Amino acid sequence: MEERNTLSARSAVLSALLGSHPPSLPARRLVRVGALFGIAEGTVRVALSRMVAAGDLVQSGGRYALTERLVERQARQDESRAPHTRPWDGTWEIAVVTAERRAPADRAALRHAMTTLRLAELREGTWMRPANLLREEWPAVVTAQCTLIDGRPHADPTPLLWDLDGWAAEARGLRRSLDRAEGLAEGFLVSAAVLRHLLADPLLPPELLPDDWPGAGLRARYDDFDRRFRELLDRHLRD
């Protein structure tokens, strides 16, 4: 597992807000989060101003809140902790790019959308995943560029689409890190690493996963860790 021993002012602010429900905190609390990593108050306040200017945050009455784009990221983060799935009947969702002319920005937007939807690219322009996730509708960026197909591959394409061994090894390392994390700063770092990793979980049906898949175990351990960590952090920020 890649270890990080600090956060930038921007990362500290984002981590604090992404972990707050609702994602809004007064400036003084964000300054105290920065202090956990030795970040000076002035540096945190400069970062807050720049994040407002960049459209990452909105400021009102001394409080800072995430903008809609980052609220959506928080929703994805929450979903990765408690995913909404359905029984799998063997069907795969397949999206094939059929738009003839696409600007680079459209290509990038589609790739981002597919990653967010947890589809993987079998080959250029062909994305797929098992149809076991609950979703209301496909975003416009997908329907504008792709033809959508429900199908059943003759052979399981999972090994071609995801590195399950790599994800599992990282998950086990993160669980060990949760067990030995000490102090608020280290807890912050490990928490951020776990949430990033859960966002990368393909959320496959059990039929396609190894018997010792660590996804559920990591989520359960993190939920327990996060409850205690948030209590300690809240006391620290209130003192």
CSV table of C-alpha atoms in Angstrom, one decimal:
chain,number,residue,atom,x,y,z
A,1,MET,CA,0.0,0.0,0.0
A,2,GLU,CA,1.3,3.5,-0.8
A,3,GLU,CA,1.8,5.4,2.4
A,4,ARG,CA,1.3,9.2,2.7
A,5,ASN,CA,2.5,11.0,5.7
A,6,THR,CA,0.8,14.4,5.1
A,7,LEU,CA,-1.9,16.2,3.3
A,8,SER,CA,-1.8,19.5,1.4
A,9,ALA,CA,-4.1,22.3,2.7
A,10,ARG,CA,-6.5,21.7,-0.1
A,11,SER,CA,-6.6,17.9,0.5
A,12,ALA,CA,-7.1,18.4,4.2
A,13,VAL,CA,-10.0,20.8,3.6
A,14,LEU,CA,-11.6,18.4,1.1
A,15,SER,CA,-11.2,15.4,3.3
A,16,ALA,CA,-12.8,17.2,6.2
A,17,LEU,CA,-15.8,18.4,4.2
A,18,LEU,CA,-16.3,15.1,2.3
A,19,GLY,CA,-16.5,13.3,5.6
A,20,SER,CA,-19.1,15.8,7.1
A,21,HIS,CA,-22.8,15.5,6.6
A,22,PRO,CA,-23.9,18.0,5.6
A,23,PRO,CA,-20.6,19.0,3.9
A,24,SER,CA,-20.3,22.4,5.5
A,25,LEU,CA,-17.9,23.6,8.3
A,26,PRO,CA,-16.8,26.9,9.8
A,27,ALA,CA,-13.4,28.2,8.8
A,28,ARG,CA,-12.1,27.8,12.3
A,29,ARG,CA,-12.7,24.1,12.2
A,30,LEU,CA,-11.0,23.7,8.9
A,31,VAL,CA,-8.0,25.7,10.2
A,32,ARG,CA,-7.8,23.2,13.1
A,33,VAL,CA,-7.9,20.3,10.7
A,34,GLY,CA,-4.9,21.9,8.8
A,35,ALA,CA,-3.1,22.2,12.1
A,36,LEU,CA,-3.1,18.4,12.5
A,37,PHE,CA,-0.7,18.3,9.6
A,38,GLY,CA,1.4,21.3,10.6
A,39,ILE,CA,-0.3,23.6,8.1
A,40,ALA,CA,-0.4,27.2,9.2
A,41,GLU,CA,-3.7,29.0,9.5
A,42,GLY,CA,-2.7,31.5,6.8
A,43,THR,CA,-2.0,28.7,4.4
A,44,VAL,CA,-5.4,27.1,5.1
A,45,ARG,CA,-7.2,30.4,4.6
A,46,VAL,CA,-5.4,31.0,1.3
A,47,ALA,CA,-6.4,27.5,0.2
A,48,LEU,CA,-10.0,28.2,1.1
A,49,SER,CA,-10.0,31.4,-1.0
A,50,ARG,CA,-8.5,29.6,-4.0
A,51,MET,CA,-11.0,26.8,-3.7
A,52,VAL,CA,-13.9,29.3,-3.7
A,53,ALA,CA,-12.4,31.0,-6.8
A,54,ALA,CA,-12.0,27.6,-8.5
A,55,GLY,CA,-15.6,26.7,-7.8
A,56,ASP,CA,-14.8,23.9,-5.4
A,57,LEU,CA,-16.4,25.6,-2.4
A,58,VAL,CA,-19.0,28.2,-1.6
A,59,GLN,CA,-18.6,30.6,1.4
A,60,SER,CA,-21.4,32.1,3.5
A,61,GLY,CA,-21.4,33.5,7.0
A,62,GLY,CA,-17.9,32.2,7.8
A,63,ARG,CA,-18.8,28.6,6.7
A,64,TYR,CA,-17.5,26.8,3.7
A,65,ALA,CA,-19.5,24.1,1.8
A,66,LEU,CA,-18.8,21.8,-1.1
A,67,THR,CA,-20.2,22.8,-4.5
A,68,GLU,CA,-22.6,20.5,-6.4
A,69,ARG,CA,-19.8,18.7,-8.3
A,70,LEU,CA,-18.1,17.7,-5.0
A,71,VAL,CA,-21.4,16.9,-3.3
A,72,GLU,CA,-21.8,14.4,-6.1
A,73,ARG,CA,-18.4,13.0,-5.3
A,74,GLN,CA,-19.4,12.7,-1.6
A,75,ALA,CA,-22.5,10.8,-2.7
A,76,ARG,CA,-20.4,8.4,-4.7
A,77,GLN,CA,-18.1,8.0,-1.7
A,78,ASP,CA,-21.1,7.2,0.5
A,79,GLU,CA,-22.4,4.8,-2.1
A,80,SER,CA,-19.0,3.0,-2.2
A,81,ARG,CA,-19.4,2.4,1.6
A,82,ALA,CA,-22.9,1.0,1.4
A,83,PRO,CA,-23.5,0.0,-2.3
A,84,HIS,CA,-27.0,-0.5,-3.6
A,85,THR,CA,-27.0,-3.7,-5.6
A,86,ARG,CA,-29.5,-6.2,-6.9
A,87,PRO,CA,-29.5,-9.9,-7.5
A,88,TRP,CA,-27.5,-10.7,-10.7
A,89,ASP,CA,-29.1,-12.8,-13.4
A,90,GLY,CA,-26.0,-13.1,-15.6
A,91,THR,CA,-26.7,-10.0,-17.7
A,92,TRP,CA,-24.0,-7.5,-18.5
A,93,GLU,CA,-24.4,-3.9,-19.4
A,94,ILE,CA,-22.4,-3.0,-22.5
A,95,ALA,CA,-21.9,0.5,-23.9
A,96,VAL,CA,-20.3,0.8,-27.3
A,97,VAL,CA,-19.2,4.2,-28.6
A,98,THR,CA,-21.0,4.8,-31.9
A,99,ALA,CA,-20.7,8.6,-32.2
A,100,GLU,CA,-18.7,9.3,-35.2
A,101,ARG,CA,-17.1,12.6,-34.3
A,102,ARG,CA,-16.1,13.4,-30.7
A,103,ALA,CA,-14.2,16.3,-29.3
A,104,PRO,CA,-11.4,15.5,-26.8
A,105,ALA,CA,-13.5,17.0,-24.0
A,106,ASP,CA,-16.4,14.7,-24.9
A,107,ARG,CA,-14.0,11.7,-24.9
A,108,ALA,CA,-12.7,12.7,-21.5
A,109,ALA,CA,-16.2,13.3,-20.1
A,110,LEU,CA,-17.3,9.9,-21.3
A,111,ARG,CA,-14.3,8.2,-19.7
A,112,HIS,CA,-15.0,10.0,-16.4
A,113,ALA,CA,-18.6,9.0,-16.5
A,114,MET,CA,-17.8,5.3,-17.2
A,115,THR,CA,-15.3,5.2,-14.4
A,116,THR,CA,-17.9,6.7,-12.1
A,117,LEU,CA,-20.5,4.2,-13.2
A,118,ARG,CA,-17.9,1.4,-12.5
A,119,LEU,CA,-17.8,0.2,-16.1
A,120,ALA,CA,-14.4,-1.0,-17.4
A,121,GLU,CA,-13.1,-0.8,-21.0
A,122,LEU,CA,-12.7,-4.2,-22.7
A,123,ARG,CA,-11.2,-2.5,-25.8
A,124,GLU,CA,-11.3,1.0,-27.0
A,125,GLY,CA,-14.8,2.2,-27.2
A,126,THR,CA,-16.4,-0.9,-25.6
A,127,TRP,CA,-17.3,-0.6,-21.9
A,128,MET,CA,-19.1,-3.2,-19.8
A,129,ARG,CA,-19.9,-4.5,-16.3
A,130,PRO,CA,-22.4,-6.9,-14.7
A,131,ALA,CA,-25.9,-5.5,-14.4
A,132,ASN,CA,-26.1,-5.8,-10.7
A,133,LEU,CA,-26.1,-2.1,-9.7
A,134,LEU,CA,-29.2,-0.1,-9.1
A,135,ARG,CA,-29.3,2.9,-11.4
A,136,GLU,CA,-32.1,5.2,-12.3
A,137,GLU,CA,-30.9,6.2,-15.8
A,138,TRP,CA,-27.8,6.6,-17.9
A,139,PRO,CA,-26.3,10.1,-17.9
A,140,ALA,CA,-26.7,12.1,-21.1
A,141,VAL,CA,-22.9,12.1,-21.8
A,142,VAL,CA,-23.2,8.3,-22.2
A,143,THR,CA,-26.4,8.1,-24.2
A,144,ALA,CA,-25.1,10.8,-26.6
A,145,GLN,CA,-22.0,8.9,-27.5
A,146,CYS,CA,-22.9,5.2,-27.0
A,147,THR,CA,-25.3,2.5,-28.0
A,148,LEU,CA,-26.4,0.5,-24.9
A,149,ILE,CA,-26.8,-3.2,-25.0
A,150,ASP,CA,-27.7,-5.9,-22.5
A,151,GLY,CA,-25.9,-9.1,-23.2
A,152,ARG,CA,-24.3,-12.3,-21.9
A,153,PRO,CA,-20.7,-13.0,-22.9
A,154,HIS,CA,-19.9,-16.6,-23.7
A,155,ALA,CA,-16.8,-16.5,-21.4
A,156,ASP,CA,-16.4,-14.5,-18.2
A,157,PRO,CA,-14.5,-11.3,-19.2
A,158,THR,CA,-13.9,-10.3,-15.6
A,159,PRO,CA,-10.1,-11.0,-15.6
A,160,LEU,CA,-9.7,-8.8,-18.7
A,161,LEU,CA,-11.5,-5.9,-17.1
A,162,TRP,CA,-10.3,-5.7,-13.5
A,163,ASP,CA,-7.3,-6.5,-11.5
A,164,LEU,CA,-9.1,-8.2,-8.6
A,165,ASP,CA,-5.9,-9.6,-7.0
A,166,GLY,CA,-4.4,-6.1,-6.9
A,167,TRP,CA,-7.5,-4.6,-5.4
A,168,ALA,CA,-7.8,-7.3,-2.8
A,169,ALA,CA,-4.2,-7.0,-1.8
A,170,GLU,CA,-4.5,-3.3,-1.3
A,171,ALA,CA,-7.7,-3.8,0.7
A,172,ARG,CA,-6.0,-6.2,3.1
A,173,GLY,CA,-3.2,-3.8,3.6
A,174,LEU,CA,-5.6,-0.9,4.3
A,175,ARG,CA,-7.4,-3.1,6.9
A,176,ARG,CA,-4.1,-3.6,8.7
A,177,SER,CA,-3.5,0.1,8.5
A,178,LEU,CA,-6.9,0.8,10.2
A,179,ASP,CA,-6.0,-1.7,12.9
A,180,ARG,CA,-2.8,0.1,13.8
A,181,ALA,CA,-3.7,3.8,13.1
A,182,GLU,CA,-3.0,6.1,16.0
A,183,GLY,CA,-3.9,9.7,16.5
A,184,LEU,CA,-6.1,12.0,14.4
A,185,ALA,CA,-3.6,12.9,11.7
A,186,GLU,CA,-2.8,9.2,11.0
A,187,GLY,CA,-6.5,8.4,11.2
A,188,PHE,CA,-7.2,11.1,8.6
A,189,LEU,CA,-4.7,9.7,6.2
A,190,VAL,CA,-5.8,6.1,6.5
A,191,SER,CA,-9.5,7.1,6.2
A,192,ALA,CA,-8.8,9.0,3.0
A,193,ALA,CA,-6.9,6.1,1.6
A,194,VAL,CA,-9.7,3.6,2.4
A,195,LEU,CA,-12.3,5.8,0.8
A,196,ARG,CA,-10.2,6.2,-2.4
A,197,HIS,CA,-9.9,2.5,-2.6
A,198,LEU,CA,-13.6,1.8,-2.0
A,199,LEU,CA,-14.3,4.2,-4.9
A,200,ALA,CA,-12.2,1.8,-7.1
A,201,ASP,CA,-14.1,-1.3,-6.1
A,202,PRO,CA,-15.9,-2.6,-9.2
A,203,LEU,CA,-18.8,-3.9,-7.0
A,204,LEU,CA,-19.1,-7.2,-8.8
A,205,PRO,CA,-21.7,-9.8,-7.9
A,206,PRO,CA,-20.5,-12.6,-5.6
A,207,GLU,CA,-20.7,-15.0,-8.5
A,208,LEU,CA,-17.7,-13.3,-10.1
A,209,LEU,CA,-15.6,-12.7,-7.0
A,210,PRO,CA,-13.1,-15.0,-5.2
A,211,ASP,CA,-14.4,-16.7,-2.1
A,212,ASP,CA,-12.0,-14.7,0.1
A,213,TRP,CA,-12.9,-11.3,-1.4
A,214,PRO,CA,-12.1,-8.7,1.3
A,215,GLY,CA,-14.6,-5.9,0.2
A,216,ALA,CA,-17.3,-6.6,2.8
A,217,GLY,CA,-14.7,-7.0,5.6
A,218,LEU,CA,-13.0,-3.7,4.7
A,219,ARG,CA,-16.3,-1.9,4.7
A,220,ALA,CA,-17.3,-3.3,8.1
A,221,ARG,CA,-13.9,-2.6,9.7
A,222,TYR,CA,-13.9,1.0,8.2
A,223,ASP,CA,-17.5,1.7,9.5
A,224,ASP,CA,-16.3,0.8,13.0
A,225,PHE,CA,-13.1,2.8,12.7
A,226,ASP,CA,-15.0,5.8,11.2
A,227,ARG,CA,-17.5,6.0,14.0
A,228,ARG,CA,-14.8,6.2,16.7
A,229,PHE,CA,-12.6,8.5,14.6
A,230,ARG,CA,-15.4,11.0,13.9
A,231,GLU,CA,-16.2,11.2,17.6
A,232,LEU,CA,-12.5,12.0,18.4
A,233,LEU,CA,-12.3,14.5,15.5
A,234,ASP,CA,-15.5,16.3,16.5
A,235,ARG,CA,-14.2,16.7,20.1
A,236,HIS,CA,-10.9,18.0,18.8
A,237,LEU,CA,-12.6,20.6,16.6
A,238,ARG,CA,-15.0,21.7,19.3
A,239,ASP,CA,-12.3,22.2,22.0
